[in-house]
Coordinates of C-alpha atoms in Angstrom, one line a residue:
Chain T
M1172 CA 27.4 -118.1 73.0
K1173 CA 27.6 -114.9 75.0
N1174 CA 30.5 -116.2 77.1
K1175 CA 32.4 -117.3 74.0
N1176 CA 32.2 -113.9 72.4
K1177 CA 33.2 -111.9 75.4
P1178 CA 37.0 -112.5 75.5
K1179 CA 37.2 -111.8 71.8
K1180 CA 35.4 -108.5 72.2
M1181 CA 37.7 -107.5 75.0
R1182 CA 40.7 -108.4 73.0
I1183 CA 39.5 -106.3 70.2
T1184 CA 38.9 -103.3 72.5
A1185 CA 42.3 -103.7 74.0
G1186 CA 43.7 -103.9 70.4
I1187 CA 41.9 -100.7 69.4
T1188 CA 43.4 -98.8 72.4
A1189 CA 46.8 -100.2 71.7
V1190 CA 46.8 -98.8 68.2
Q1191 CA 44.9 -95.6 69.0
I1192 CA 47.3 -94.5 71.7
P1193 CA 50.5 -94.2 69.6
L1194 CA 48.5 -92.6 66.8
A1195 CA 46.9 -90.1 69.1
I1196 CA 50.2 -89.2 70.7
W1197 CA 51.8 -88.6 67.3
A1198 CA 48.8 -86.5 66.2
L1199 CA 49.2 -84.4 69.3
L1200 CA 52.9 -84.0 68.7
Q1201 CA 52.2 -82.8 65.2
L1202 CA 49.3 -80.5 66.0
F1203 CA 50.4 -79.0 69.3
P1204 CA 53.3 -77.0 67.9
I1205 CA 51.0 -75.6 65.2
Y1206 CA 48.4 -74.7 67.8
W1207 CA 51.1 -73.1 69.9
L1208 CA 52.2 -71.0 66.9
L1209 CA 48.7 -69.8 66.4
V1210 CA 48.0 -68.8 69.9
L1211 CA 51.4 -67.0 70.1
S1212 CA 50.5 -65.0 67.0
F1213 CA 47.6 -63.4 68.9
K1214 CA 49.6 -62.5 72.0
S1215 CA 51.9 -59.6 73.2
N1216 CA 55.4 -60.3 74.3
Q1217 CA 54.4 -59.3 77.8
E1218 CA 51.8 -62.1 77.9
I1219 CA 54.1 -64.7 76.4
F1220 CA 57.1 -63.9 78.6
S1221 CA 55.1 -63.7 81.8
G1222 CA 54.3 -67.4 81.6
N1223 CA 51.1 -67.6 79.7
S1224 CA 52.5 -69.2 76.7
I1225 CA 50.4 -72.3 75.9
S1226 CA 46.8 -71.2 76.9
L1227 CA 44.5 -69.1 74.7
P1228 CA 45.3 -65.4 74.7
T1229 CA 43.7 -63.2 77.3
V1230 CA 43.2 -60.5 74.7
W1231 CA 43.2 -61.5 71.0
R1232 CA 45.7 -59.2 69.5
F1233 CA 44.8 -59.0 65.8
E1234 CA 47.1 -56.0 65.6
N1235 CA 50.0 -58.5 65.3
Y1236 CA 48.6 -59.4 61.9
D1237 CA 48.0 -55.8 61.0
F1238 CA 51.7 -55.2 61.9
V1239 CA 53.2 -57.8 59.7
F1240 CA 51.2 -56.5 56.7
R1241 CA 52.0 -52.8 57.4
N1242 CA 55.6 -53.0 58.7
G1243 CA 56.6 -56.5 57.7
N1244 CA 55.9 -56.3 54.0
M1245 CA 54.0 -59.6 54.2
G1246 CA 51.5 -58.5 51.6
T1247 CA 54.2 -58.0 49.0
Y1248 CA 55.9 -61.3 49.9
L1249 CA 52.6 -63.2 49.6
F1250 CA 51.9 -61.6 46.2
N1251 CA 55.4 -62.3 44.9
S1252 CA 55.2 -66.0 46.0
F1253 CA 51.8 -66.2 44.4
L1254 CA 53.0 -64.7 41.1
V1255 CA 56.2 -66.7 40.9
T1256 CA 54.5 -70.0 41.8
L1257 CA 51.6 -69.4 39.3
I1258 CA 53.9 -68.6 36.4
T1259 CA 56.2 -71.6 37.3
I1260 CA 53.2 -73.9 37.3
L1261 CA 52.0 -72.6 33.9
L1262 CA 55.4 -73.0 32.4
V1263 CA 56.1 -76.4 33.9
S1264 CA 52.7 -77.9 32.9
T1265 CA 52.9 -76.5 29.3
F1266 CA 56.5 -77.5 28.6
A1267 CA 56.2 -80.9 30.3
I1268 CA 53.1 -81.9 28.3
M1269 CA 54.8 -80.8 25.1
A1270 CA 58.1 -82.6 25.8
S1271 CA 56.2 -85.7 27.0
F1272 CA 54.2 -85.8 23.8
A1273 CA 57.4 -85.8 21.7
I1274 CA 59.0 -88.4 24.0
S1275 CA 56.2 -90.8 24.6
R1276 CA 53.9 -90.6 21.5
M1277 CA 56.0 -89.5 18.6
R1278 CA 58.5 -91.9 16.9
W1279 CA 62.2 -91.0 16.7
R1280 CA 65.5 -92.7 17.5
L1281 CA 66.7 -90.7 20.5
S1282 CA 63.5 -90.5 22.4
S1283 CA 64.4 -93.0 25.2
A1284 CA 67.9 -91.3 25.6
V1285 CA 66.2 -87.9 26.0
E1286 CA 63.8 -89.4 28.5
S1287 CA 66.6 -90.9 30.6
M1288 CA 68.4 -87.5 30.5
F1289 CA 65.4 -85.8 32.0
I1290 CA 64.9 -88.5 34.6
L1291 CA 68.5 -88.2 35.6
G1292 CA 67.8 -84.6 36.3
I1293 CA 65.7 -85.6 39.3
T1294 CA 68.8 -86.6 41.3
V1295 CA 70.7 -83.3 40.7
P1296 CA 70.4 -81.2 43.8
L1297 CA 69.4 -77.5 43.4
H1298 CA 72.6 -76.6 45.4
A1299 CA 74.8 -77.8 42.6
A1300 CA 73.6 -75.1 40.3
L1301 CA 73.5 -72.2 42.7
L1302 CA 76.7 -70.3 42.0
P1303 CA 76.7 -70.7 38.2
T1304 CA 73.0 -69.7 38.1
F1305 CA 73.8 -66.7 40.2
L1306 CA 76.6 -65.5 38.0
M1307 CA 74.8 -66.3 34.7
L1308 CA 71.7 -64.4 35.8
G1309 CA 73.9 -61.5 36.8
K1310 CA 75.4 -61.4 33.4
I1311 CA 72.0 -61.3 31.5
D1312 CA 70.5 -58.8 34.0
L1313 CA 67.9 -61.2 35.3
L1314 CA 69.2 -61.2 38.9
N1315 CA 66.8 -59.5 41.2
T1316 CA 63.8 -60.1 38.9
R1317 CA 61.0 -62.6 39.3
W1318 CA 62.5 -64.6 36.4
A1319 CA 65.6 -65.3 38.5
L1320 CA 63.3 -67.7 40.5
I1321 CA 60.8 -68.7 37.9
L1322 CA 63.3 -70.1 35.4
P1323 CA 65.3 -72.3 37.8
Y1324 CA 62.2 -73.5 39.6
T1325 CA 60.7 -74.5 36.2
A1326 CA 63.9 -76.3 35.3
F1327 CA 64.0 -78.3 38.6
S1328 CA 60.3 -79.2 38.5
L1329 CA 60.3 -80.3 34.8
P1330 CA 61.9 -83.8 35.3
V1331 CA 59.3 -85.1 37.7
A1332 CA 56.5 -83.3 35.7
I1333 CA 57.7 -85.1 32.5
L1334 CA 57.8 -88.4 34.3
I1335 CA 54.2 -87.9 35.5
C1336 CA 53.0 -86.9 32.0
N1337 CA 54.8 -89.9 30.3
G1338 CA 52.9 -92.2 32.6
L1339 CA 49.5 -90.8 31.7
M1340 CA 50.3 -90.3 28.0
R1341 CA 51.4 -93.9 27.5
S1342 CA 48.1 -95.1 29.0
I1343 CA 46.1 -93.4 26.2
P1344 CA 45.4 -95.9 23.5
R1345 CA 47.2 -95.2 20.2
D1346 CA 44.0 -95.8 18.2
I1347 CA 42.8 -92.4 19.3
D1348 CA 45.7 -90.7 17.4
E1349 CA 45.0 -92.8 14.4
A1350 CA 41.3 -92.0 14.4
A1351 CA 42.1 -88.3 14.6
F1352 CA 44.6 -88.5 11.8
L1353 CA 42.0 -90.3 9.6
D1354 CA 39.6 -87.4 10.4
G1355 CA 42.2 -85.1 8.9
C1356 CA 43.9 -83.8 12.0
G1357 CA 47.6 -82.9 11.7
I1358 CA 50.1 -83.6 14.5
F1359 CA 49.2 -80.3 16.2
G1360 CA 45.5 -81.1 15.9
V1361 CA 46.1 -84.4 17.7
F1362 CA 48.1 -82.6 20.3
F1363 CA 45.7 -79.8 21.1
R1364 CA 42.3 -81.5 20.5
V1365 CA 43.0 -85.1 21.6
I1366 CA 46.0 -85.2 24.0
V1367 CA 45.8 -81.9 26.0
P1368 CA 42.2 -82.4 27.1
L1369 CA 43.1 -85.8 28.4
M1370 CA 46.0 -84.5 30.5
K1371 CA 43.9 -82.8 33.1
P1372 CA 44.7 -85.2 35.9
A1373 CA 48.5 -84.8 35.2
I1374 CA 48.1 -81.1 35.2
S1375 CA 46.5 -81.1 38.7
T1376 CA 49.2 -83.4 40.1
I1377 CA 51.9 -81.2 38.6
S1378 CA 50.4 -78.0 39.8
I1379 CA 50.1 -79.2 43.4
F1380 CA 53.6 -80.6 43.4
T1381 CA 55.2 -77.6 41.8
F1382 CA 53.2 -75.3 44.1
L1383 CA 54.6 -76.9 47.2
H1384 CA 58.2 -76.8 45.8
S1385 CA 58.3 -73.2 44.7
W1386 CA 56.2 -71.8 47.5
N1387 CA 58.5 -73.4 50.1
E1388 CA 61.9 -73.0 48.5
L1389 CA 64.4 -70.9 50.5
L1390 CA 68.0 -71.3 49.1
F1391 CA 67.5 -69.7 45.7
A1392 CA 64.9 -67.3 46.9
Q1393 CA 67.4 -66.0 49.5
I1394 CA 70.4 -65.7 47.2
L1395 CA 69.0 -64.7 43.8
I1396 CA 66.7 -61.9 45.0
N1397 CA 67.9 -59.0 47.2
D1398 CA 65.2 -56.5 46.5
K1399 CA 62.7 -56.4 49.3
A1400 CA 59.9 -55.6 46.8
L1401 CA 60.5 -58.8 44.9
K1402 CA 61.3 -61.3 47.7
T1403 CA 59.1 -64.3 48.1
L1404 CA 57.6 -65.6 51.4
T1405 CA 60.5 -67.8 52.6
A1406 CA 63.2 -65.2 52.1
G1407 CA 60.8 -62.5 53.2
I1408 CA 60.2 -64.2 56.5
Q1409 CA 63.9 -64.5 56.9
S1410 CA 64.4 -60.8 56.7
L1411 CA 61.3 -60.0 58.8
V1412 CA 62.6 -62.3 61.5
G1413 CA 66.0 -60.6 61.3
E1414 CA 64.4 -57.2 61.9
H1415 CA 61.8 -58.1 64.5
S1416 CA 63.4 -61.2 66.1
T1417 CA 62.4 -60.2 69.6
A1418 CA 58.7 -59.6 68.8
W1419 CA 57.3 -63.1 69.1
G1420 CA 53.7 -62.2 68.4
P1421 CA 54.2 -60.5 65.0
V1422 CA 56.8 -63.1 63.9
C1423 CA 54.4 -65.9 64.7
A1424 CA 51.7 -64.0 62.9
A1425 CA 53.9 -63.8 59.8
L1426 CA 54.6 -67.6 60.0
A1427 CA 50.8 -68.2 60.3
V1428 CA 50.1 -65.9 57.2
A1429 CA 52.6 -67.9 55.2
S1430 CA 51.2 -71.3 56.2
I1431 CA 47.4 -70.9 56.7
P1432 CA 46.5 -70.6 53.0
T1433 CA 48.4 -73.7 52.2
I1434 CA 46.9 -75.6 55.1
I1435 CA 43.4 -74.6 54.3
A1436 CA 43.8 -75.5 50.6
Y1437 CA 45.3 -78.8 51.7
L1438 CA 42.4 -79.6 54.1
F1439 CA 40.0 -79.1 51.2
M1440 CA 41.8 -81.5 48.9
S1441 CA 44.0 -83.5 51.1
K1442 CA 43.7 -86.8 49.1
Q1443 CA 44.7 -85.1 45.9
V1444 CA 47.6 -83.2 47.6
Q1445 CA 48.9 -86.5 49.1
Q1446 CA 48.7 -88.3 45.8
S1447 CA 50.5 -85.5 44.0
M1448 CA 53.3 -85.4 46.5
I1449 CA 54.0 -89.1 46.2
A1450 CA 53.3 -89.4 42.4
G1451 CA 56.8 -88.5 41.4
S1452 CA 58.6 -90.6 43.9
I1453 CA 56.8 -93.9 43.3
K1454 CA 57.7 -93.9 39.7
Q1455 CA 61.5 -93.7 40.4
Chain C
M1351 CA 50.4 -91.9 10.2
N1352 CA 54.0 -93.0 11.0
K1353 CA 55.2 -90.2 8.8
L1354 CA 53.1 -87.8 10.9
L1355 CA 54.5 -89.2 14.1
S1356 CA 58.1 -88.8 13.1
N1357 CA 57.8 -85.3 11.8
K1358 CA 61.2 -83.9 12.8
K1359 CA 60.1 -80.3 12.9
A1360 CA 57.2 -81.0 15.2
I1361 CA 59.5 -83.1 17.5
V1362 CA 62.0 -80.3 17.8
L1363 CA 59.2 -77.8 18.4
F1364 CA 57.6 -79.8 21.2
L1365 CA 60.8 -80.6 22.9
F1366 CA 62.6 -77.3 22.6
P1367 CA 61.2 -75.3 25.6
A1368 CA 61.7 -78.0 28.1
F1369 CA 65.1 -79.0 26.7
A1370 CA 66.4 -75.4 26.6
I1371 CA 65.4 -74.7 30.2
F1372 CA 66.7 -78.0 31.4
L1373 CA 70.0 -77.4 29.6
T1374 CA 70.4 -73.8 30.8
F1375 CA 69.5 -74.3 34.4
I1376 CA 70.5 -77.8 35.3
I1377 CA 73.1 -79.3 32.9
V1378 CA 75.1 -76.2 32.2
P1379 CA 75.3 -74.9 35.8
S1380 CA 76.3 -78.3 37.1
S1381 CA 79.1 -78.7 34.6
V1382 CA 80.2 -75.1 35.2
S1383 CA 80.4 -75.9 38.9
L1384 CA 82.8 -78.7 38.1
Y1385 CA 84.9 -76.3 36.0
Y1386 CA 85.0 -73.6 38.7
S1387 CA 86.0 -76.3 41.3
L1388 CA 89.3 -76.8 39.5
H1389 CA 90.2 -73.1 39.8
D1390 CA 91.1 -70.6 42.4
W1391 CA 88.8 -67.6 42.0
N1392 CA 87.1 -64.9 44.1
G1393 CA 84.6 -63.9 41.4
V1394 CA 86.4 -60.6 40.6
G1395 CA 90.1 -61.3 39.9
A1396 CA 91.7 -63.7 37.5
M1397 CA 90.8 -67.4 37.6
T1398 CA 93.9 -69.6 38.2
F1399 CA 93.8 -73.3 37.4
V1400 CA 94.7 -75.3 40.4
G1401 CA 93.7 -78.9 39.4
I1402 CA 92.3 -80.9 42.3
K1403 CA 93.8 -78.8 45.0
N1404 CA 90.4 -77.6 46.2
Y1405 CA 89.3 -81.2 46.6
V1406 CA 92.4 -82.2 48.5
R1407 CA 91.9 -79.3 50.8
L1408 CA 88.3 -80.5 51.5
F1409 CA 89.5 -83.8 53.0
V1410 CA 93.2 -83.5 53.9
N1411 CA 94.2 -81.4 56.8
N1412 CA 90.8 -79.7 56.5
T1413 CA 90.4 -76.6 58.7
D1414 CA 87.1 -75.2 57.9
G1415 CA 85.0 -78.1 59.1
F1416 CA 83.9 -79.7 55.8
T1417 CA 84.6 -83.2 57.0
S1418 CA 82.7 -82.7 60.2
A1419 CA 79.9 -81.1 58.1
V1420 CA 79.7 -84.4 56.0
W1421 CA 79.7 -86.3 59.3
H1422 CA 76.8 -84.2 60.6
A1423 CA 74.9 -84.9 57.4
G1424 CA 75.7 -88.6 58.0
L1425 CA 74.3 -88.5 61.5
I1426 CA 71.1 -86.8 60.2
A1427 CA 70.8 -89.5 57.6
L1428 CA 71.3 -92.2 60.2
A1429 CA 68.6 -90.6 62.5
S1430 CA 66.3 -90.4 59.5
V1431 CA 66.7 -94.0 58.5
F1432 CA 66.7 -95.5 62.0
I1433 CA 64.3 -93.3 63.8
Q1434 CA 62.1 -91.6 61.2
L1435 CA 61.5 -94.5 58.8
P1436 CA 60.6 -97.0 61.6
L1437 CA 58.1 -94.5 63.0
S1438 CA 56.6 -94.0 59.5
F1439 CA 56.5 -97.8 59.1
C1440 CA 54.7 -98.3 62.4
F1441 CA 52.1 -95.7 61.6
A1442 CA 51.7 -96.9 58.0
S1443 CA 51.1 -100.5 59.0
I1444 CA 48.7 -99.5 61.7
L1445 CA 46.7 -97.2 59.5
A1446 CA 46.6 -99.6 56.6
R1447 CA 44.6 -102.0 58.8
R1448 CA 41.5 -99.8 58.7
V1449 CA 41.6 -98.4 62.2
R1450 CA 39.1 -95.8 63.4
G1451 CA 40.1 -92.3 62.3
E1452 CA 42.3 -93.6 59.5
R1453 CA 41.5 -90.6 57.2
F1454 CA 41.9 -88.1 60.1
Y1455 CA 45.4 -89.4 61.0
L1456 CA 46.5 -89.6 57.4
T1457 CA 45.5 -85.9 57.0
V1458 CA 47.0 -84.7 60.2
F1459 CA 50.3 -86.5 59.8
F1460 CA 50.8 -84.9 56.4
I1461 CA 50.2 -81.3 57.5
P1462 CA 53.9 -80.7 58.5
V1463 CA 55.0 -81.9 55.1
I1464 CA 53.1 -79.1 53.2
I1465 CA 54.3 -76.4 55.6
S1466 CA 57.4 -74.5 54.5
S1467 CA 60.6 -75.7 56.2
T1468 CA 61.3 -72.0 56.9
V1469 CA 58.1 -71.9 59.0
V1470 CA 58.9 -75.2 60.6
A1471 CA 62.4 -74.0 61.5
Q1472 CA 61.1 -70.7 63.0
L1473 CA 58.5 -72.6 65.0
W1474 CA 61.1 -75.0 66.5
L1475 CA 63.5 -72.2 67.2
K1476 CA 60.8 -70.9 69.5
I1477 CA 60.1 -74.3 71.0
F1478 CA 63.8 -74.7 71.9
N1479 CA 64.2 -71.1 73.1
G1480 CA 66.1 -71.1 76.4
S1481 CA 64.0 -68.5 78.2
Y1482 CA 60.5 -68.8 76.9
G1483 CA 60.5 -71.9 74.8
L1484 CA 57.7 -74.5 74.8
L1485 CA 60.1 -77.4 75.7
N1486 CA 61.5 -75.7 78.8
Y1487 CA 58.0 -74.5 79.8
L1488 CA 56.7 -78.1 79.7
L1489 CA 59.8 -79.4 81.5
T1490 CA 59.3 -76.9 84.3
A1491 CA 55.6 -77.7 84.4
V1492 CA 56.3 -81.4 85.2
G1493 CA 59.0 -80.6 87.7
L1494 CA 62.1 -81.3 85.5
E1495 CA 63.4 -77.8 85.9
K1496 CA 67.0 -78.9 86.1
W1497 CA 66.8 -80.3 82.6
T1498 CA 65.9 -76.9 81.0
R1499 CA 68.6 -75.2 79.0
A1500 CA 69.2 -73.1 75.9
W1501 CA 69.0 -76.2 73.6
L1502 CA 70.3 -74.6 70.4
A1503 CA 73.1 -72.6 72.1
K1504 CA 74.9 -75.6 73.5
P1505 CA 77.1 -77.6 71.1
Q1506 CA 76.1 -80.9 72.7
T1507 CA 72.3 -80.4 72.3
A1508 CA 72.2 -78.3 69.1
L1509 CA 72.6 -81.1 66.6
P1510 CA 69.8 -83.3 68.1
A1511 CA 67.7 -80.2 68.4
V1512 CA 67.9 -79.6 64.6
I1513 CA 67.4 -83.2 63.8
I1514 CA 64.1 -83.4 65.7
P1515 CA 62.2 -80.9 63.5
I1516 CA 63.6 -82.7 60.4
I1517 CA 62.2 -86.0 61.6
W1518 CA 59.0 -84.3 62.9
Q1519 CA 58.3 -82.7 59.5
Y1520 CA 58.7 -85.8 57.2
V1521 CA 57.5 -88.8 59.2
G1522 CA 54.1 -88.3 57.5
Y1523 CA 55.6 -88.2 54.0
H1524 CA 57.3 -91.6 54.4
M1525 CA 54.3 -92.9 56.2
L1526 CA 52.1 -92.0 53.2
L1527 CA 54.5 -93.7 50.7
M1528 CA 54.5 -96.9 52.8
Y1529 CA 50.8 -96.7 53.5
T1530 CA 50.0 -96.5 49.8
A1531 CA 52.3 -99.5 49.1
I1532 CA 50.7 -101.6 51.9
K1533 CA 47.2 -100.8 50.6
G1534 CA 48.4 -102.0 47.2
L1535 CA 49.3 -105.5 48.5
S1536 CA 46.8 -108.3 48.0
S1537 CA 44.8 -109.0 51.1
D1538 CA 45.4 -112.7 50.6
I1539 CA 48.8 -112.6 52.2
F1540 CA 47.5 -111.0 55.3
E1541 CA 44.6 -113.4 55.4
A1542 CA 47.1 -116.3 55.2
A1543 CA 49.2 -114.8 58.0
R1544 CA 46.1 -114.5 60.2
I1545 CA 45.1 -118.1 59.6
D1546 CA 48.6 -119.2 60.5
G1547 CA 48.1 -117.3 63.8
A1548 CA 50.7 -114.6 63.3
T1549 CA 50.5 -111.6 65.7
N1550 CA 50.1 -108.1 64.2
F1551 CA 53.7 -107.4 65.0
Q1552 CA 54.9 -110.6 63.3
T1553 CA 52.8 -109.9 60.3
A1554 CA 54.2 -106.4 60.0
I1555 CA 57.8 -107.5 60.2
R1556 CA 57.6 -110.8 58.3
I1557 CA 54.9 -110.1 55.7
T1558 CA 54.4 -106.4 55.2
L1559 CA 58.0 -105.3 55.4
P1560 CA 59.5 -107.7 52.8
N1561 CA 56.6 -107.1 50.5
I1562 CA 57.0 -103.3 50.3
R1563 CA 60.8 -103.5 49.8
P1564 CA 60.6 -101.3 46.6
I1565 CA 59.0 -98.4 48.5
I1566 CA 61.3 -98.9 51.5
R1567 CA 64.1 -98.4 49.1
V1568 CA 62.6 -95.2 47.8
C1569 CA 62.2 -94.0 51.4
V1570 CA 65.8 -94.8 52.3
I1571 CA 67.1 -93.0 49.2
F1572 CA 64.9 -89.9 50.0
A1573 CA 65.9 -89.9 53.6
V1574 CA 69.6 -90.2 52.9
I1575 CA 69.7 -87.7 50.0
G1576 CA 67.4 -85.4 51.8
S1577 CA 69.8 -85.3 54.8
L1578 CA 72.7 -84.6 52.5
K1579 CA 70.8 -81.7 51.0
S1580 CA 69.3 -80.4 54.2
Y1581 CA 69.7 -76.7 54.3
D1582 CA 66.5 -74.7 55.2
I1583 CA 65.9 -75.9 58.7
I1584 CA 69.6 -75.8 59.7
F1585 CA 70.2 -72.4 58.2
M1586 CA 67.1 -70.9 59.8
M1587 CA 67.7 -72.4 63.2
T1588 CA 71.5 -72.2 63.8
K1589 CA 73.3 -71.1 60.6
G1590 CA 75.6 -74.1 61.4
G1591 CA 76.5 -73.0 64.8
P1592 CA 77.3 -72.9 67.7
I1593 CA 80.9 -73.3 66.8
G1594 CA 80.1 -75.5 63.8
A1595 CA 78.2 -78.0 65.9
T1596 CA 75.4 -78.2 63.3
E1597 CA 77.3 -77.3 60.1
V1598 CA 76.2 -79.4 57.1
P1599 CA 77.8 -79.4 53.6
T1600 CA 75.2 -77.0 52.2
T1601 CA 75.4 -74.4 54.9
L1602 CA 79.1 -74.4 54.7
M1603 CA 79.0 -74.2 50.9
V1604 CA 76.7 -71.1 50.9
E1605 CA 79.0 -69.5 53.5
T1606 CA 82.1 -70.3 51.5
L1607 CA 80.5 -69.0 48.3
F1608 CA 78.7 -65.9 49.3
T1609 CA 80.3 -64.8 52.6
A1610 CA 84.0 -65.8 51.9
Q1611 CA 83.6 -65.3 48.1
R1612 CA 85.8 -68.4 47.6
Y1613 CA 84.1 -69.5 44.4
G1614 CA 86.5 -72.3 43.4
Y1615 CA 86.6 -73.9 46.8
G1616 CA 82.9 -73.6 47.3
S1617 CA 82.2 -75.1 43.9
A1618 CA 84.3 -78.1 44.9
M1619 CA 81.9 -78.5 47.8
A1620 CA 78.9 -78.3 45.4
V1621 CA 80.5 -81.0 43.2
I1622 CA 81.1 -83.3 46.3
I1623 CA 77.5 -82.8 47.3
I1624 CA 76.3 -83.9 43.8
L1625 CA 78.7 -86.8 43.7
L1626 CA 77.6 -88.0 47.2
C1627 CA 74.0 -87.8 46.1
F1628 CA 74.6 -89.9 43.0
L1629 CA 76.9 -92.4 44.7
L1630 CA 74.7 -92.9 47.8
S1631 CA 71.6 -93.5 45.7
L1632 CA 73.5 -96.0 43.5
L1633 CA 74.8 -97.8 46.6
I1634 CA 71.4 -98.0 48.2
K1635 CA 69.9 -99.3 45.0
K1636 CA 72.7 -101.9 44.8
F1637 CA 72.3 -102.8 48.5
F1638 CA 68.5 -103.1 48.2
K1639 CA 68.0 -105.3 45.2
V1640 CA 64.4 -105.2 44.0
E1641 CA 63.2 -107.7 41.4

């Protein structure tokens, strides 16, 4: 018996190493640059350029972080990104649930045509709208305001959000509406008391997904806002890097400030974040 | 009840905000781009109708590098489909077999996806730096000093150097899509393959791959369209340079619109980008028939 088992066991161990090695190498390739960024953010140029670039800093220079908040405007950028993202999430969730209710639960002739129109919007790239949006916002004096980002971000997140809501809303049995109607609820009663409370999973998916999109967006952020006091993180980093390009420590500290909140939040709810990021794509 | 559910006023009310924003910021701007593209306009002076002249200029005797920008986007797309997706598929099929550390790897491989491309670009800019970059540091450390160079400053190495971070960032995204699809397959087919004595590699190619065709198709569409739209990483790392070696349609478009102020011509680029996105996703859908 023992002899019979041995080769099998050996094969399994060899198999485990064979799959673990590529996985471990890729994990290292993914984590090492991030580790490198973090150690650089605590070093002075002198230390980096004198050859100690990959090991831990000899002196932990927290002043790099102090510098990017004091002279690099990072606090403002963080706040702007936070505000823009938060309002975008609120608008997208509210409008998507409302539209999805009309499309997937109410009865009217053009509902499927309207649904296809929204879904077609998923394919339209942001770039296609850039110049007209820029000119239009200029005309109505919204250029260089937070709305210049919030409104386009809302528009471009809506199609996927509506798709996600439709999926969930169609899975709610119709009898529930009927029961509520019999209890004397109007259409708004059904919407607010029955449907909205059931949409929580969709809201969390939409929030995560919209967060990542607007938090990380660069093109619109860079063109539609010029005012340093209103810039969001991505565009802010761009101007910070432009001004302090030779100061590696502070630049890396700024990059770390922009990413660490997202990474920490992600580590706490990685499963949910992953599901949200793929929710929209799988349904296409 | 039917009467309540077809209450026209309520329908309009529920639909209005989403529809208005969608119309104002997606439909109208895209159509206006098309209108601008048929004109010669610098944003200040008069707008002159020139028909399809802007489009002709993009492809016939083109001097500003639009055709090579499209070619670069094509190369990025090829690298994504033939390097990134196979990597993602390998990791997905390994991880879906319940290896040790499955959750750890899934989490780690997805970290670059959630980081902003702006940060990723800045990070790789430092990795490829000619004097103090990580890559040259590591090459020197293993005795390959003669290979070191300013990766992003040389036209020959600049394009591969911007493709690497693009692949690096999104392997985990495609992996997760494929992983979810493989997990959704019935375990019977793997069991049958195992009884028939198929090796892991054979199972992956002959069983797993054909069975997750729908998601492979989504991944191919995302990889190709994403390459066509790539902007952040390239703008941040090279701004299309050196001497246009990494120029892609979007970086050229932004330059034409906002630096050269050629609104008509730049809008023609925007329209071509939308058209290519639509056409390519249609083509891929045709090519990859899914029942």
